[in-house]
mmCIF file of C-alpha atoms in Angstrom:
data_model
loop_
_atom_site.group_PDB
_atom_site.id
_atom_site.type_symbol
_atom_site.label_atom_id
_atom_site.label_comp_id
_atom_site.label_asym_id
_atom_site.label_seq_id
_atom_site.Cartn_x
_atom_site.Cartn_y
_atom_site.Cartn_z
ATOM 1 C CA UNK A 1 0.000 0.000 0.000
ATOM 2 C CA UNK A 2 1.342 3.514 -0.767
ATOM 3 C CA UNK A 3 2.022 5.875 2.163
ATOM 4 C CA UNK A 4 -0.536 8.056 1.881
ATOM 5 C CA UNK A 5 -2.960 5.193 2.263
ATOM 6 C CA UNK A 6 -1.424 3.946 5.360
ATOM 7 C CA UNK A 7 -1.705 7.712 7.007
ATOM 8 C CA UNK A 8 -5.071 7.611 6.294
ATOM 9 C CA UNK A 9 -5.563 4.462 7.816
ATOM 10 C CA UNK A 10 -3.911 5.182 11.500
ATOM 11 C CA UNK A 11 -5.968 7.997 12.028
ATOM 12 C CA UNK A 12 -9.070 5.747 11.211
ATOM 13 C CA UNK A 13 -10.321 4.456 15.488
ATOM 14 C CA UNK A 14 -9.311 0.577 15.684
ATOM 15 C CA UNK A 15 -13.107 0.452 16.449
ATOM 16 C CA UNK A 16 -14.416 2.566 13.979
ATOM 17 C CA UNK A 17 -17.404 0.556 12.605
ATOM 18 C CA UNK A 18 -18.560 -1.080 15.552
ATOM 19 C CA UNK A 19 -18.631 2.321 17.574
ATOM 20 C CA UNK A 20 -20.232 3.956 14.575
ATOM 21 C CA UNK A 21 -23.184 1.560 14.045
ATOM 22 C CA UNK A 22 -23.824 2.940 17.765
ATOM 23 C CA UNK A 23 -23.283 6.391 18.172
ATOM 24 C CA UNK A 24 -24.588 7.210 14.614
ATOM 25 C CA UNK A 25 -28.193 6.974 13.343
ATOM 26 C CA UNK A 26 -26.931 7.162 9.478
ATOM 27 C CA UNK A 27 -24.139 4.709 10.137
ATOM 28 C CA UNK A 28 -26.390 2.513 12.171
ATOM 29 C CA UNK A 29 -29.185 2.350 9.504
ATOM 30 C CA UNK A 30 -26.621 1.739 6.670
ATOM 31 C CA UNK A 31 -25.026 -0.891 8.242
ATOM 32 C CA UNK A 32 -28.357 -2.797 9.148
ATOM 33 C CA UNK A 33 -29.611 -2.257 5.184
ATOM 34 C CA UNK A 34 -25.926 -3.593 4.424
ATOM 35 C CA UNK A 35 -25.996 -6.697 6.583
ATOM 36 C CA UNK A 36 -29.372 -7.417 5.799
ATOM 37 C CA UNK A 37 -28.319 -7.763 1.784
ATOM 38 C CA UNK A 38 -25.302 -9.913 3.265
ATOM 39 C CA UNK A 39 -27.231 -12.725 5.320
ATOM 40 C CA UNK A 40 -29.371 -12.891 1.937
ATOM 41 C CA UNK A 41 -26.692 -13.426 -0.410
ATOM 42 C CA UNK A 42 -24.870 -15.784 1.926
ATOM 43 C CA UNK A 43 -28.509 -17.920 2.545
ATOM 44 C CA UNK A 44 -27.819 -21.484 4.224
ATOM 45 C CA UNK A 45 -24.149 -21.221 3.226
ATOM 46 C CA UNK A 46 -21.670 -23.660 4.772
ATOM 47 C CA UNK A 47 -17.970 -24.177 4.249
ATOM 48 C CA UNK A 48 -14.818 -21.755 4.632
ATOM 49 C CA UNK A 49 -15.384 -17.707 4.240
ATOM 50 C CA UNK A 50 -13.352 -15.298 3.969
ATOM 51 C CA UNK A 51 -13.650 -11.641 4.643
ATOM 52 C CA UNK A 52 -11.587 -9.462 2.865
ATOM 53 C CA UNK A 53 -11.151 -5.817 4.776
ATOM 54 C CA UNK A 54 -12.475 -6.797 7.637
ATOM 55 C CA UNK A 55 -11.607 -3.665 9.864
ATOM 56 C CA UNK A 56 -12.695 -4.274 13.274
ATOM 57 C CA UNK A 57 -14.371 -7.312 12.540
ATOM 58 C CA UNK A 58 -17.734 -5.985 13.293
ATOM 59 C CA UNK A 59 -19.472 -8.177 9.948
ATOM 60 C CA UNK A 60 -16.978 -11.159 10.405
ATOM 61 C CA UNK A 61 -18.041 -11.568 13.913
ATOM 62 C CA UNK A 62 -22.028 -11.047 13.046
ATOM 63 C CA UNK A 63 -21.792 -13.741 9.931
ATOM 64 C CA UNK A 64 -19.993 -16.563 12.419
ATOM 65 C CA UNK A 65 -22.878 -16.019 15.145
ATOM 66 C CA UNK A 66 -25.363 -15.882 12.427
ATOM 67 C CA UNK A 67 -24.149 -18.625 10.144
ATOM 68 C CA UNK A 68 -23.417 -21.696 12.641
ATOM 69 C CA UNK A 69 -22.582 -23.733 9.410
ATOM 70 C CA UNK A 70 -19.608 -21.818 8.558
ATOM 71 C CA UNK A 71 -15.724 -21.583 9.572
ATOM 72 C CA UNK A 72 -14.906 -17.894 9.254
ATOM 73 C CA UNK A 73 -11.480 -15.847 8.432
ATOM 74 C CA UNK A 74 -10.969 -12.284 8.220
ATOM 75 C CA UNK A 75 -8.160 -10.296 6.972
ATOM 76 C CA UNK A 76 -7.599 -6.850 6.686
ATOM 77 C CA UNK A 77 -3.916 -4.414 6.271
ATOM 78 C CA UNK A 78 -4.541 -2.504 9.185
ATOM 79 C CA UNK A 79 -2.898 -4.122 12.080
ATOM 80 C CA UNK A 80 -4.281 -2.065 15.282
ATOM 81 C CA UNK A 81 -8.065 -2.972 13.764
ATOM 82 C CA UNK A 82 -7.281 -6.607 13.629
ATOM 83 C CA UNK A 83 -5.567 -6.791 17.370
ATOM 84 C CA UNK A 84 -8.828 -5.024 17.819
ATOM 85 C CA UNK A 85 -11.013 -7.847 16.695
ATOM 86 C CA UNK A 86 -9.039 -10.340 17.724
ATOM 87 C CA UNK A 87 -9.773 -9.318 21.187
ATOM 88 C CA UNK A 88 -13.277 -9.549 20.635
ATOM 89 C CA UNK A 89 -14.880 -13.191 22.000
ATOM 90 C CA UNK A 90 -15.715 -14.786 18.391
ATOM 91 C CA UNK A 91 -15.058 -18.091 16.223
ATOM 92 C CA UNK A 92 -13.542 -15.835 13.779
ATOM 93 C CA UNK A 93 -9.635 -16.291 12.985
ATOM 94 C CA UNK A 94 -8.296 -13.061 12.017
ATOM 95 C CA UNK A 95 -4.880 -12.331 10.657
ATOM 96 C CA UNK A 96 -3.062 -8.776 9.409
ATOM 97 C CA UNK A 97 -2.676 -9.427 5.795
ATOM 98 C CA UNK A 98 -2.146 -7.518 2.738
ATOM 99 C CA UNK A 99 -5.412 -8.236 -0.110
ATOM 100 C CA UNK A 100 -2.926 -8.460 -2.565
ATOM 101 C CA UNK A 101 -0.430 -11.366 -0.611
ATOM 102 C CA UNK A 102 -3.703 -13.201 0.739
ATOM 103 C CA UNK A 103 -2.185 -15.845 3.069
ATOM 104 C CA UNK A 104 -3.578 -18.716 2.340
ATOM 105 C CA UNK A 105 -3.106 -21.938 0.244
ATOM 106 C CA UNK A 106 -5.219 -22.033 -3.370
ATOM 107 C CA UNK A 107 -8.551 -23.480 -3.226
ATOM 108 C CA UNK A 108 -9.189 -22.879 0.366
ATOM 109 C CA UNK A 109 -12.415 -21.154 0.488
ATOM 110 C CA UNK A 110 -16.178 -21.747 -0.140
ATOM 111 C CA UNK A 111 -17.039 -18.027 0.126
ATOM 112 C CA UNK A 112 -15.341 -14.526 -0.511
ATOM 113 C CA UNK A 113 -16.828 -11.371 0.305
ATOM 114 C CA UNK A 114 -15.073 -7.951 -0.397
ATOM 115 C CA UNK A 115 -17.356 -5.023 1.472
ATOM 116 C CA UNK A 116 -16.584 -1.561 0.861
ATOM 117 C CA UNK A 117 -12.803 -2.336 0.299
ATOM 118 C CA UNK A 118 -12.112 -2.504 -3.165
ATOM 119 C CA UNK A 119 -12.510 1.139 -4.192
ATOM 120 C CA UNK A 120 -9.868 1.494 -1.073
ATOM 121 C CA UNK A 121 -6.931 -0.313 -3.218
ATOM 122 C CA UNK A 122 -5.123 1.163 -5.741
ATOM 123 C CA UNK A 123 -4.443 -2.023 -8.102
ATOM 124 C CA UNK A 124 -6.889 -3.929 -7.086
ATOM 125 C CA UNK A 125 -6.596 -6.178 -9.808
ATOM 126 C CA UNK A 126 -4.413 -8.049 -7.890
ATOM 127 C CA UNK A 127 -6.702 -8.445 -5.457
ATOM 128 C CA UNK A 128 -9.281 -10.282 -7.758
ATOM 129 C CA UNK A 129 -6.614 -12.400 -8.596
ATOM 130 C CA UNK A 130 -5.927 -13.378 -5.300
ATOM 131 C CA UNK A 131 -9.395 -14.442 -4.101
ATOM 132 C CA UNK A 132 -9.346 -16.079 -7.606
ATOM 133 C CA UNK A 133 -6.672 -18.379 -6.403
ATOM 134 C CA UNK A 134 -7.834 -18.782 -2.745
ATOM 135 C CA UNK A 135 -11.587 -19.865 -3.915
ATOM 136 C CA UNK A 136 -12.226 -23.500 -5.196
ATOM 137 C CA UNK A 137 -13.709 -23.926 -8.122
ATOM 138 C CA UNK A 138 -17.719 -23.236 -8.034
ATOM 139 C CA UNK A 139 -16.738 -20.845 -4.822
ATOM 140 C CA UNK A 140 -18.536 -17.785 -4.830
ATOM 141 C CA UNK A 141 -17.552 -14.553 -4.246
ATOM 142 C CA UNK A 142 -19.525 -11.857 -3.291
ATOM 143 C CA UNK A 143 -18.717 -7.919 -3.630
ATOM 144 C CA UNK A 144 -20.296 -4.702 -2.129
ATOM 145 C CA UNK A 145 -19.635 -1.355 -2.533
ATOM 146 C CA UNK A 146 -20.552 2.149 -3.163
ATOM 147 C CA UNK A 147 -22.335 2.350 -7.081
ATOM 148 C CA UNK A 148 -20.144 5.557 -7.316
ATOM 149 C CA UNK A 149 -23.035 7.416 -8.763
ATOM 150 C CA UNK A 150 -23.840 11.891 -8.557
ATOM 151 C CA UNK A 151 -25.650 11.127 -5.093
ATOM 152 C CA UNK A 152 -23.280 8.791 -3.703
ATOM 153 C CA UNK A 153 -19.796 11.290 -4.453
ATOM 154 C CA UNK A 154 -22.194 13.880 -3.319
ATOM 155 C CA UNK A 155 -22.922 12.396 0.240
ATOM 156 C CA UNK A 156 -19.329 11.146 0.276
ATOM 157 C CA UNK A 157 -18.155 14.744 -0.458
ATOM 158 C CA UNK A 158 -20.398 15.651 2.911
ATOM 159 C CA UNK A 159 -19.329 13.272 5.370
ATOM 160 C CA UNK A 160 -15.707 13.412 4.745
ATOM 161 C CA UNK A 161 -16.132 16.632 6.055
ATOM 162 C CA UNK A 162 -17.816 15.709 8.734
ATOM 163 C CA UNK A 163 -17.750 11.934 10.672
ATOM 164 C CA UNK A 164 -16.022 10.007 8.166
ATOM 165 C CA UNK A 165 -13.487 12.703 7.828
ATOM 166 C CA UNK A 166 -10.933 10.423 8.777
ATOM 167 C CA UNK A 167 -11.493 8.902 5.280
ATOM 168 C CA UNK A 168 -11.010 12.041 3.295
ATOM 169 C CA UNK A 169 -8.850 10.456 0.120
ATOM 170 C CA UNK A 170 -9.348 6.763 0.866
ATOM 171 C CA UNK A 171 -11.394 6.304 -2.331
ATOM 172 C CA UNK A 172 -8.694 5.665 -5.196
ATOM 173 C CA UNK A 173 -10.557 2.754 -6.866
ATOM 174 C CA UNK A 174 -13.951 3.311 -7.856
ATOM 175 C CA UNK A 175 -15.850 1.599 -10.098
ATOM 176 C CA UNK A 176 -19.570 2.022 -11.425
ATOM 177 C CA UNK A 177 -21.890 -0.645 -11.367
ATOM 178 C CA UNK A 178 -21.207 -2.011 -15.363
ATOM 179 C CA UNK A 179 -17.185 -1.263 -14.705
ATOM 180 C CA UNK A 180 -17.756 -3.902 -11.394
ATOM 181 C CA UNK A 181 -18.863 -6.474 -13.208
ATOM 182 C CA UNK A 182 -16.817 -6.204 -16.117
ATOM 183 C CA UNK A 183 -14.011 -6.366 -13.911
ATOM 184 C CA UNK A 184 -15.426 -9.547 -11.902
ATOM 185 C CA UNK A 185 -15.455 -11.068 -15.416
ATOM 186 C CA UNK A 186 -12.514 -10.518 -16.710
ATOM 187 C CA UNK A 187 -11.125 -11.940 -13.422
ATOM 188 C CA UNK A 188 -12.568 -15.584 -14.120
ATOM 189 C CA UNK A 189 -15.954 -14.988 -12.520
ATOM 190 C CA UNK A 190 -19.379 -15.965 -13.163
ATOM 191 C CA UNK A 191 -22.355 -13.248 -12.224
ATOM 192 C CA UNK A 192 -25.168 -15.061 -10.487
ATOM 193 C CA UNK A 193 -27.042 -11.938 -8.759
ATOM 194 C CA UNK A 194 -26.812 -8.130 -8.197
ATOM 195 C CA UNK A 195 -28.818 -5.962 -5.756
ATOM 196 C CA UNK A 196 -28.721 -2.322 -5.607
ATOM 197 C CA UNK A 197 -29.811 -1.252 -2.286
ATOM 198 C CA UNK A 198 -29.890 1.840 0.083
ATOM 199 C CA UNK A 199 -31.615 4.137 -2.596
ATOM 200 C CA UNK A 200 -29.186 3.560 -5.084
ATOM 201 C CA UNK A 201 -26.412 4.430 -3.477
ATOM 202 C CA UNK A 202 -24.540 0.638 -2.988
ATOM 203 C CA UNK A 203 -24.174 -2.496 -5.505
ATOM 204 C CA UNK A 204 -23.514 -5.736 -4.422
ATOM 205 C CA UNK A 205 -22.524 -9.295 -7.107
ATOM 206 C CA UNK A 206 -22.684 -12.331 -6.223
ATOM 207 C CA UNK A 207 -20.430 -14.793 -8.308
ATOM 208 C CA UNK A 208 -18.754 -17.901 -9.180
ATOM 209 C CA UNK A 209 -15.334 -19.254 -9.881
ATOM 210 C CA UNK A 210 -15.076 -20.293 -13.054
#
């Protein structure tokens, strides 16, 4: 990761998303539309998942007490947020890993899911070619971000200027809906499903391994 990024990152509270989804009614409504798309997506899954950017572990946690059938990883490059969660009583493994250098064998996973972190890493390219290699074949990944629309930039423009200031300049990756899953294509992936949810202003895929 470049510098800048990992400035931006240490000002960012270790607990940032759990503390968020209780102090602040937007971030607390968000984050309920955004786990409610999840737990759809994922349905009865069982197997290995893996969460990609998985801060303070605040999803990762809520998919392991929610989905009893699956064994659940998270990963994410900022080190202070995963001592965070790893503090946390879960069944979640989590480990400090760079999304392009994922550490773990080929094949290893059932399930992928990338939330909000992709527009967060410059070549992210590499990243889809590292979940490629840690999925088995059939495994499905799923991706959710902003849709990088007027309204969305607009908000974004707002609350980087206000609570999610400490993000100001995090975004160096965006991609519309159509660029998305062009891009999950071109990486070896099938599209099963998309959902755009919270007015517009988020997309999420679901796909396979080809």
């Amino acid at each position: 990761m470049v510098a800048s990024y990992k400035k931006i990152l240490h000002q960012v509270p270790v607990n940032y998303y759990e503390e968020g989804i209780k102090a602040n009614l937007f971030q607390k409504i968000w984050h309920k539309r955004k786990w409610e798309n999840l737990e759809n997506l994922l349905g009865n899954a069982s197997g290995r998942l893996l969460d990609i950017g998985c801060a303070d572990g605040t999803i990762t946690r809520r998919i392991a007490e929610n989905k009893l059938k699956l064994r659940v990883w998270g990963v994410d490059y900022y080190r202070e947020a995963i001592d965070y969660a790893k503090s946390k009583k879960s069944r979640v493994i989590f480990a400090c890993s760079d999304a392009r250098k994922i550490p773990f064998k080929s094949n290893t996973f059932d399930f992928v899911i990338c939330i909000e972190t992709l527009e967060h890493i410059p070549d992210n390219q590499k990243v889809l070619s590292e979940i490629h290699r840690v999925l088995r074949k059939g495994g499905i990944l799923i991706v959710i971000q902003d849709t990088d629309n007027l309204l969305f930039n607009l908000i974004w423009f707002f609350w980087t200027k206000w609570k999610g200031r400490v993000w100001k300049g995090s975004h160096v990756n965006c991609m519309k809906p159509y660029e998305l899953r062009r891009f999950l294509v071109r990486g070896g992936f099938k599209i099963l499903e998309k959902r755009v949810t919270h007015f517009g202003l988020e997309v999420a895929y679901k796909a396979k391994k080809r």
